């Protein structure tokens, strides 16, 4: 027994001694800055680019990448990694030297990505003016531009011309349609939306003055949450009235709404452009889109805008060429090509206002709504907001007092942010 | 033939072997063996020194320079190092014991077996162990290493704001566990979630076992015809992947649009708030889990029922036993004896049955003033807390607690079931 003990002590001692050793290395910064720029001006043989794993998008990008190779002689290695898995994979592959030069992310992940040190800021220079201002705001974090915006999306109004000849211009129009066309017993609805999903409900809060986090000069103040202020409460009361009047059933989900709309039972639905394909298949030319109707205070509802963006890996060895590549992919011509093949709205301002898009009756409504929208906050604290707000909307749908419910939700959000280790 | 040598000391041989493998053997004048051991130890040190050095350093410090050191990699390398060291230490101890044994022999003047003989001896005696070893090593890296990793994370501050490579992790001791019982947002909900988790586990599993047993007994009755067909039908729910079934049920149970309220219950003029009232959501979940779980239990019991000897029932018939007595004293003990370990696994599985809770209603409906949803069980609540807030350290800490609960329960039950006692001790 005593032998075993002394052996154990020996082992502990050994671990202690080795633990104190550690690797020998220079205390200097590993990369000298002057050297770096000199190296980077050299043209690399190839750039590795992670793209979203989607057939149409890959198809569109393949053509664009080909053109870049023709122009510069740099080969582009396209690796398909689902957008949602990219950051996890990059956190492991990057340090191991297997990561990409450029990857693709929705802008609301930027806060997380910067916190983990996975991306470097991009200097867009004069090119900054080429992108829609909303998109540039979306990719700005802590005053720096992270990434080059590629695609913008938001939601808007879809309407069925069989049931309503014209899109509702104001909230009153919409309520009138809801009142006339709704017959819940027969599954007929004048107006449907996922009104218990905070993503879709936010514009009605924001149009009256609600906000998620106070934004000043491109910086979010996460201690100032505006989701229980007077404006938010007013928006919540509006949403609650839809449930109270029986316009929207409180059991509504996206699947149910899509099913009813494609059956032709719904006059107006608020949802995003990702439904265009399936809606069009069902309704044909009877389908049209429009921006969200104006609120009774004259404001446009401020829908959440999402921006999919190319980002520069912090582990890239060819940063300047990677940025050059990103600018090339998002220029007007290539953005339009991407729109035609993949069907997504470009973040490039000239492309967004190009006739091809403004004349497309199914995209025009969303393209217009973009300018009234505001980017989803890109701070990491945003991830604490969705669930409490979703729950609050469920209580509101049930008929609970909006002011009390929103107050509780904001308290929960604050608790969650504190519990997540922020500020420690 | 060596002579007895009282001045030869085993303690010296052991001390020398402790210092460096093989030295003791040299002192014993077993030169070939000694040199072999020295070569092995030297090779080990040369190959692994750097790896172990960085590994142990990383395990202690978790890295010093952000962006250059990656705490997660260092942590894993450190754990691997510890495993390798444990192996090496075991071999080293074997070497010391060998030196002592040889020294004693020399002291007593006994002859030594030749190297070749002792090798053959070890092969003969240790044959099963030699073949088990590669599997054991695999197991160590596939099962034990991830577990150690998870346990280690519970004592770090790995969350969104401390994520490598930008930031390094730190050891925080028991702080995560302290936070769990002191921070209101976690503490307040913990007990209501735990209570429902236990109710859910016990009720849903017991119902699925009872239903499976009942159907197996019925179908096994000799008077039943078309047994094959009936069995096939009863196994069908098992054939569809559970997540598909759950999603279909979620649509069917929708309060307003689902088939259950619309087509079935409307016949009786009732409409039940399956998705919006916590009580009815719990009822729906238990019903679905019963439906999902009984085919397995049914198949299990059907198999076991075939193996009960007819003689026992005949003997019971002669003694004039009733149907219930036969069931109570022959069938039930036999069936439970054979299946107890699997049934316990069913309980443990439902305790952590994340799929159904998450897919059916995502732990909903929401309850005011409570962080978790009305039907969240521990594991789905942890999932929500961690993957919306990226608190990996807390996830590890709570998982550790869940793991302890489940394994404690399982060990206790296993030890009490007869299936795990030696045969003949029943």
Tab-separated table of C-alpha atoms in Angstrom, chain A residues 16-345:
chain	number	residue	atom	x	y	z
A	16	UNK	CA	3.867	18.907	-11.718
A	17	UNK	CA	7.374	19.188	-13.149
A	18	UNK	CA	6.248	18.667	-16.714
A	19	UNK	CA	3.305	21.004	-16.266
A	20	UNK	CA	5.683	23.721	-15.237
A	21	UNK	CA	7.820	23.249	-18.329
A	22	UNK	CA	5.484	23.909	-21.191
A	23	UNK	CA	6.457	24.712	-24.731
A	24	UNK	CA	9.465	26.915	-25.433
A	25	UNK	CA	8.628	29.782	-27.691
A	26	UNK	CA	9.474	33.358	-28.404
A	27	UNK	CA	7.474	35.862	-26.490
A	28	UNK	CA	7.419	38.045	-29.593
A	29	UNK	CA	4.299	38.341	-31.655
A	30	UNK	CA	4.223	35.337	-33.960
A	31	UNK	CA	3.565	37.333	-37.100
A	32	UNK	CA	5.550	40.427	-37.965
A	33	UNK	CA	3.356	43.036	-39.560
A	34	UNK	CA	5.733	44.364	-42.227
A	35	UNK	CA	6.491	40.927	-43.445
A	36	UNK	CA	2.814	40.156	-43.726
A	37	UNK	CA	1.907	42.872	-46.194
A	38	UNK	CA	4.858	42.070	-48.358
A	39	UNK	CA	3.794	38.471	-48.499
A	40	UNK	CA	0.208	39.297	-49.195
A	41	UNK	CA	0.793	41.293	-52.289
A	42	UNK	CA	1.938	38.078	-53.840
A	43	UNK	CA	-0.811	36.478	-55.828
A	44	UNK	CA	-1.908	33.182	-54.288
A	45	UNK	CA	-2.472	30.132	-56.438
A	46	UNK	CA	-5.897	29.517	-55.045
A	47	UNK	CA	-8.455	30.745	-52.546
A	48	UNK	CA	-10.614	28.382	-50.508
A	49	UNK	CA	-14.228	29.507	-50.202
A	50	UNK	CA	-16.927	27.921	-48.076
A	51	UNK	CA	-20.352	28.331	-49.646
A	52	UNK	CA	-23.762	27.387	-48.340
A	53	UNK	CA	-24.747	23.838	-49.203
A	54	UNK	CA	-27.635	24.620	-51.549
A	55	UNK	CA	-27.829	23.404	-55.139
A	56	UNK	CA	-29.109	26.605	-56.744
A	57	UNK	CA	-26.704	28.809	-54.852
A	58	UNK	CA	-23.766	26.574	-55.718
A	59	UNK	CA	-24.806	26.625	-59.367
A	60	UNK	CA	-24.891	30.426	-59.431
A	61	UNK	CA	-21.605	30.794	-57.592
A	62	UNK	CA	-19.771	28.311	-59.777
A	63	UNK	CA	-20.258	30.598	-62.795
A	64	UNK	CA	-19.136	33.667	-60.876
A	65	UNK	CA	-16.056	31.934	-59.439
A	66	UNK	CA	-15.164	30.778	-62.950
A	67	UNK	CA	-15.210	34.369	-64.147
A	68	UNK	CA	-12.934	35.412	-61.311
A	69	UNK	CA	-10.428	32.741	-62.249
A	70	UNK	CA	-10.508	33.942	-65.836
A	71	UNK	CA	-9.944	37.515	-64.727
A	72	UNK	CA	-7.122	36.985	-62.230
A	73	UNK	CA	-5.805	33.459	-62.724
A	74	UNK	CA	-6.499	32.563	-59.104
A	75	UNK	CA	-8.210	29.242	-58.721
A	76	UNK	CA	-11.210	29.178	-56.407
A	77	UNK	CA	-11.763	26.025	-54.417
A	78	UNK	CA	-15.451	25.877	-53.573
A	79	UNK	CA	-16.320	23.822	-50.494
A	80	UNK	CA	-19.983	23.344	-49.639
A	81	UNK	CA	-20.626	23.604	-45.891
A	82	UNK	CA	-24.097	24.312	-44.545
A	83	UNK	CA	-24.237	27.930	-43.442
A	84	UNK	CA	-25.365	26.963	-39.932
A	85	UNK	CA	-22.393	24.635	-39.400
A	86	UNK	CA	-19.691	26.902	-40.741
A	87	UNK	CA	-18.714	28.728	-37.562
A	88	UNK	CA	-18.460	25.525	-35.538
A	89	UNK	CA	-16.294	23.949	-38.228
A	90	UNK	CA	-14.178	27.066	-38.663
A	91	UNK	CA	-13.428	27.253	-34.940
A	92	UNK	CA	-11.732	23.856	-35.268
A	93	UNK	CA	-10.420	23.908	-38.839
A	94	UNK	CA	-9.043	27.455	-38.770
A	95	UNK	CA	-6.444	26.915	-36.036
A	96	UNK	CA	-5.547	23.569	-37.609
A	97	UNK	CA	-4.720	25.355	-40.873
A	98	UNK	CA	-7.457	23.663	-42.874
A	99	UNK	CA	-9.897	26.566	-42.890
A	100	UNK	CA	-11.091	28.684	-45.790
A	101	UNK	CA	-10.045	32.172	-46.824
A	102	UNK	CA	-13.646	33.267	-47.209
A	103	UNK	CA	-16.812	31.935	-45.582
A	104	UNK	CA	-20.507	32.751	-45.739
A	105	UNK	CA	-22.726	33.738	-42.815
A	106	UNK	CA	-25.964	35.498	-41.920
A	107	UNK	CA	-25.073	38.883	-40.441
A	108	UNK	CA	-26.727	38.303	-37.068
A	109	UNK	CA	-23.964	35.820	-36.236
A	110	UNK	CA	-21.264	38.502	-36.554
A	111	UNK	CA	-21.213	39.246	-32.826
A	112	UNK	CA	-20.543	35.596	-31.992
A	113	UNK	CA	-17.940	35.304	-34.711
A	114	UNK	CA	-16.018	38.368	-33.620
A	115	UNK	CA	-16.146	37.221	-29.986
A	116	UNK	CA	-14.555	33.952	-31.033
A	117	UNK	CA	-11.979	35.774	-33.138
A	118	UNK	CA	-12.836	33.892	-36.310
A	119	UNK	CA	-13.167	36.829	-38.703
A	120	UNK	CA	-11.131	39.910	-39.535
A	121	UNK	CA	-12.656	43.268	-40.446
A	122	UNK	CA	-12.772	44.087	-44.136
A	123	UNK	CA	-11.708	47.424	-45.583
A	124	UNK	CA	-14.208	48.116	-48.337
A	125	UNK	CA	-12.792	51.531	-49.191
A	126	UNK	CA	-14.721	53.361	-51.912
A	127	UNK	CA	-16.715	50.247	-52.676
A	128	UNK	CA	-18.729	50.813	-49.492
A	129	UNK	CA	-21.155	53.052	-51.351
A	130	UNK	CA	-22.098	50.278	-53.737
A	131	UNK	CA	-24.065	48.368	-51.133
A	132	UNK	CA	-27.460	49.154	-49.701
A	133	UNK	CA	-27.038	51.251	-46.535
A	134	UNK	CA	-29.159	48.787	-44.529
A	135	UNK	CA	-26.814	45.990	-45.548
A	136	UNK	CA	-23.733	47.989	-44.561
A	137	UNK	CA	-25.321	48.785	-41.185
A	138	UNK	CA	-26.041	45.125	-40.732
A	139	UNK	CA	-22.418	44.057	-41.163
A	140	UNK	CA	-21.021	46.850	-39.015
A	141	UNK	CA	-20.020	45.695	-35.566
A	142	UNK	CA	-18.217	47.854	-33.033
A	143	UNK	CA	-17.764	50.461	-35.747
A	144	UNK	CA	-15.918	48.130	-38.118
A	145	UNK	CA	-17.133	46.416	-41.257
A	146	UNK	CA	-17.087	42.661	-40.977
A	147	UNK	CA	-17.795	41.046	-44.276
A	148	UNK	CA	-19.112	41.984	-47.677
A	149	UNK	CA	-22.913	41.762	-47.970
A	150	UNK	CA	-24.219	39.474	-50.687
A	151	UNK	CA	-27.935	38.887	-50.174
A	152	UNK	CA	-30.613	40.818	-48.301
A	153	UNK	CA	-33.952	39.442	-47.261
A	154	UNK	CA	-36.934	40.601	-45.305
A	155	UNK	CA	-40.611	39.778	-45.220
A	156	UNK	CA	-43.575	41.505	-46.758
A	157	UNK	CA	-47.112	41.045	-47.942
A	158	UNK	CA	-48.204	38.256	-50.261
A	159	UNK	CA	-51.732	38.599	-51.618
A	160	UNK	CA	-54.056	36.480	-53.657
A	161	UNK	CA	-55.544	38.540	-56.484
A	162	UNK	CA	-58.524	36.237	-56.633
A	163	UNK	CA	-59.601	37.448	-53.220
A	164	UNK	CA	-58.250	41.013	-53.089
A	165	UNK	CA	-57.555	42.964	-56.271
A	166	UNK	CA	-55.051	45.317	-54.621
A	167	UNK	CA	-52.544	45.099	-51.841
A	168	UNK	CA	-53.600	46.754	-48.562
A	169	UNK	CA	-51.861	50.131	-48.353
A	170	UNK	CA	-52.606	50.898	-44.716
A	171	UNK	CA	-53.414	48.994	-41.574
A	172	UNK	CA	-57.061	50.077	-41.922
A	173	UNK	CA	-57.208	48.464	-45.367
A	174	UNK	CA	-55.769	45.293	-43.926
A	175	UNK	CA	-58.234	45.221	-41.042
A	176	UNK	CA	-61.096	45.759	-43.441
A	177	UNK	CA	-59.958	42.785	-45.519
A	178	UNK	CA	-59.584	40.708	-42.378
A	179	UNK	CA	-63.078	41.644	-41.232
A	180	UNK	CA	-64.753	40.912	-44.549
A	181	UNK	CA	-62.958	37.810	-45.649
A	182	UNK	CA	-62.476	35.897	-42.408
A	183	UNK	CA	-64.728	32.962	-41.751
A	184	UNK	CA	-62.834	30.730	-39.356
A	185	UNK	CA	-65.484	28.006	-39.395
A	186	UNK	CA	-64.870	27.528	-43.100
A	187	UNK	CA	-61.108	28.029	-42.845
A	188	UNK	CA	-61.349	31.296	-44.786
A	189	UNK	CA	-59.019	34.039	-43.625
A	190	UNK	CA	-58.576	37.609	-44.759
A	191	UNK	CA	-55.152	38.030	-43.198
A	192	UNK	CA	-52.733	35.577	-41.687
A	193	UNK	CA	-49.225	35.760	-40.298
A	194	UNK	CA	-47.197	33.927	-37.674
A	195	UNK	CA	-48.273	36.408	-35.048
A	196	UNK	CA	-46.688	34.501	-32.177
A	197	UNK	CA	-43.263	34.586	-33.814
A	198	UNK	CA	-41.264	37.592	-32.705
A	199	UNK	CA	-39.360	37.722	-35.993
A	200	UNK	CA	-42.556	38.577	-37.881
A	201	UNK	CA	-44.203	40.675	-35.175
A	202	UNK	CA	-41.286	43.016	-34.530
A	203	UNK	CA	-42.174	45.577	-37.267
A	204	UNK	CA	-45.439	46.414	-35.500
A	205	UNK	CA	-43.568	47.067	-32.247
A	206	UNK	CA	-40.854	49.073	-33.976
A	207	UNK	CA	-43.262	51.141	-36.055
A	208	UNK	CA	-44.623	52.665	-32.825
A	209	UNK	CA	-41.206	53.199	-31.262
A	210	UNK	CA	-40.258	49.860	-29.757
A	211	UNK	CA	-36.728	48.540	-30.245
A	212	UNK	CA	-34.697	45.532	-29.197
A	213	UNK	CA	-31.455	47.201	-28.150
A	214	UNK	CA	-30.859	50.939	-28.320
A	215	UNK	CA	-28.592	51.661	-31.256
A	216	UNK	CA	-26.384	54.726	-31.115
A	217	UNK	CA	-23.797	55.462	-33.781
A	218	UNK	CA	-23.641	51.855	-34.901
A	219	UNK	CA	-23.226	50.459	-31.389
A	220	UNK	CA	-25.887	48.539	-29.550
A	221	UNK	CA	-26.469	49.242	-25.871
A	222	UNK	CA	-27.619	45.862	-24.625
A	223	UNK	CA	-28.615	47.218	-21.224
A	224	UNK	CA	-31.298	49.390	-22.868
A	225	UNK	CA	-34.088	47.092	-24.036
A	226	UNK	CA	-37.094	48.796	-25.624
A	227	UNK	CA	-39.475	45.893	-25.889
A	228	UNK	CA	-41.751	46.986	-23.048
A	229	UNK	CA	-41.919	50.702	-23.771
A	230	UNK	CA	-45.127	52.474	-24.782
A	231	UNK	CA	-44.523	51.852	-28.475
A	232	UNK	CA	-43.984	48.147	-27.982
A	233	UNK	CA	-47.105	47.898	-25.836
A	234	UNK	CA	-49.111	49.708	-28.502
A	235	UNK	CA	-47.848	47.251	-31.109
A	236	UNK	CA	-48.635	44.336	-28.828
A	237	UNK	CA	-52.192	45.619	-28.375
A	238	UNK	CA	-52.589	45.768	-32.143
A	239	UNK	CA	-51.377	42.173	-32.447
A	240	UNK	CA	-53.650	41.118	-29.619
A	241	UNK	CA	-56.657	42.653	-31.357
A	242	UNK	CA	-56.145	40.284	-34.290
A	243	UNK	CA	-56.498	37.315	-31.987
A	244	UNK	CA	-59.371	38.906	-30.042
A	245	UNK	CA	-61.357	39.655	-33.195
A	246	UNK	CA	-60.770	36.128	-34.420
A	247	UNK	CA	-58.828	37.245	-37.498
A	248	UNK	CA	-55.874	35.020	-36.659
A	249	UNK	CA	-56.251	31.737	-34.762
A	250	UNK	CA	-53.823	31.500	-31.861
A	251	UNK	CA	-52.765	28.010	-32.980
A	252	UNK	CA	-51.228	29.479	-36.143
A	253	UNK	CA	-47.917	28.050	-37.328
A	254	UNK	CA	-45.964	28.609	-40.521
A	255	UNK	CA	-46.980	25.222	-41.946
A	256	UNK	CA	-50.657	25.841	-41.365
A	257	UNK	CA	-50.504	29.308	-42.877
A	258	UNK	CA	-48.668	28.045	-45.952
A	259	UNK	CA	-51.147	25.219	-46.355
A	260	UNK	CA	-54.153	27.532	-46.183
A	261	UNK	CA	-52.594	30.148	-48.442
A	262	UNK	CA	-51.647	27.688	-51.168
A	263	UNK	CA	-55.172	26.272	-50.980
A	264	UNK	CA	-56.426	29.755	-51.835
A	265	UNK	CA	-58.184	30.321	-48.510
A	266	UNK	CA	-56.159	33.343	-47.449
A	267	UNK	CA	-56.319	36.806	-49.007
A	268	UNK	CA	-53.199	38.363	-47.455
A	269	UNK	CA	-50.249	36.657	-45.752
A	270	UNK	CA	-47.146	38.223	-44.239
A	271	UNK	CA	-44.092	36.061	-44.759
A	272	UNK	CA	-40.732	35.995	-46.511
A	273	UNK	CA	-39.483	35.535	-50.082
A	274	UNK	CA	-38.393	31.955	-49.343
A	275	UNK	CA	-42.064	31.028	-49.869
A	276	UNK	CA	-42.248	32.525	-53.371
A	277	UNK	CA	-41.539	29.250	-55.155
A	278	UNK	CA	-44.193	27.175	-53.429
A	279	UNK	CA	-46.793	29.964	-53.423
A	280	UNK	CA	-46.248	30.643	-57.097
A	281	UNK	CA	-46.648	27.012	-57.954
A	282	UNK	CA	-50.019	26.995	-56.226
A	283	UNK	CA	-51.454	30.349	-57.290
A	284	UNK	CA	-49.678	31.226	-60.546
A	285	UNK	CA	-50.176	34.838	-61.681
A	286	UNK	CA	-52.783	35.418	-59.014
A	287	UNK	CA	-49.903	35.875	-56.593
A	288	UNK	CA	-48.377	39.285	-55.954
A	289	UNK	CA	-46.281	40.930	-53.273
A	290	UNK	CA	-46.186	44.346	-51.618
A	291	UNK	CA	-44.440	46.092	-48.726
A	292	UNK	CA	-46.035	45.955	-45.270
A	293	UNK	CA	-49.074	48.280	-44.877
A	294	UNK	CA	-48.538	51.672	-43.235
A	295	UNK	CA	-49.468	51.948	-39.546
A	296	UNK	CA	-52.124	54.409	-38.316
A	297	UNK	CA	-49.401	56.809	-37.152
A	298	UNK	CA	-48.148	57.042	-40.719
A	299	UNK	CA	-45.009	55.008	-40.133
A	300	UNK	CA	-43.917	52.022	-42.182
A	301	UNK	CA	-43.506	48.926	-40.032
A	302	UNK	CA	-39.790	48.300	-39.631
A	303	UNK	CA	-39.280	44.708	-40.595
A	304	UNK	CA	-36.148	42.793	-39.601
A	305	UNK	CA	-33.665	42.642	-42.464
A	306	UNK	CA	-31.301	39.694	-42.682
A	307	UNK	CA	-28.090	40.000	-44.673
A	308	UNK	CA	-26.097	37.031	-45.849
A	309	UNK	CA	-22.520	38.043	-46.110
A	310	UNK	CA	-19.068	36.884	-47.184
A	311	UNK	CA	-16.648	37.027	-44.308
A	312	UNK	CA	-12.864	37.055	-44.156
A	313	UNK	CA	-11.391	34.263	-42.083
A	314	UNK	CA	-8.937	35.445	-39.445
A	315	UNK	CA	-6.751	32.517	-40.471
A	316	UNK	CA	-6.551	33.460	-44.144
A	317	UNK	CA	-3.030	33.880	-45.551
A	318	UNK	CA	-4.229	35.880	-48.550
A	319	UNK	CA	-6.340	38.603	-47.001
A	320	UNK	CA	-6.027	41.240	-49.699
A	321	UNK	CA	-6.884	38.905	-52.517
A	322	UNK	CA	-9.724	37.456	-50.491
A	323	UNK	CA	-11.213	40.929	-50.119
A	324	UNK	CA	-10.730	41.596	-53.807
A	325	UNK	CA	-12.529	38.344	-54.505
A	326	UNK	CA	-15.438	39.212	-52.221
A	327	UNK	CA	-15.898	42.586	-53.905
A	328	UNK	CA	-15.894	40.892	-57.298
A	329	UNK	CA	-18.559	38.376	-56.318
A	330	UNK	CA	-20.867	41.086	-55.002
A	331	UNK	CA	-20.522	43.574	-57.841
A	332	UNK	CA	-23.604	44.611	-59.784
A	333	UNK	CA	-23.228	42.192	-62.664
A	334	UNK	CA	-22.512	39.151	-60.542
A	335	UNK	CA	-25.190	40.034	-58.001
A	336	UNK	CA	-27.756	40.084	-60.788
A	337	UNK	CA	-26.523	36.783	-62.125
A	338	UNK	CA	-26.843	35.346	-58.637
A	339	UNK	CA	-30.368	36.749	-58.348
A	340	UNK	CA	-31.369	35.154	-61.633
A	341	UNK	CA	-30.020	31.712	-60.820
A	342	UNK	CA	-30.453	31.443	-57.056
A	343	UNK	CA	-33.456	33.771	-56.749
A	344	UNK	CA	-32.156	35.809	-53.807
A	345	UNK	CA	-32.237	39.594	-53.524
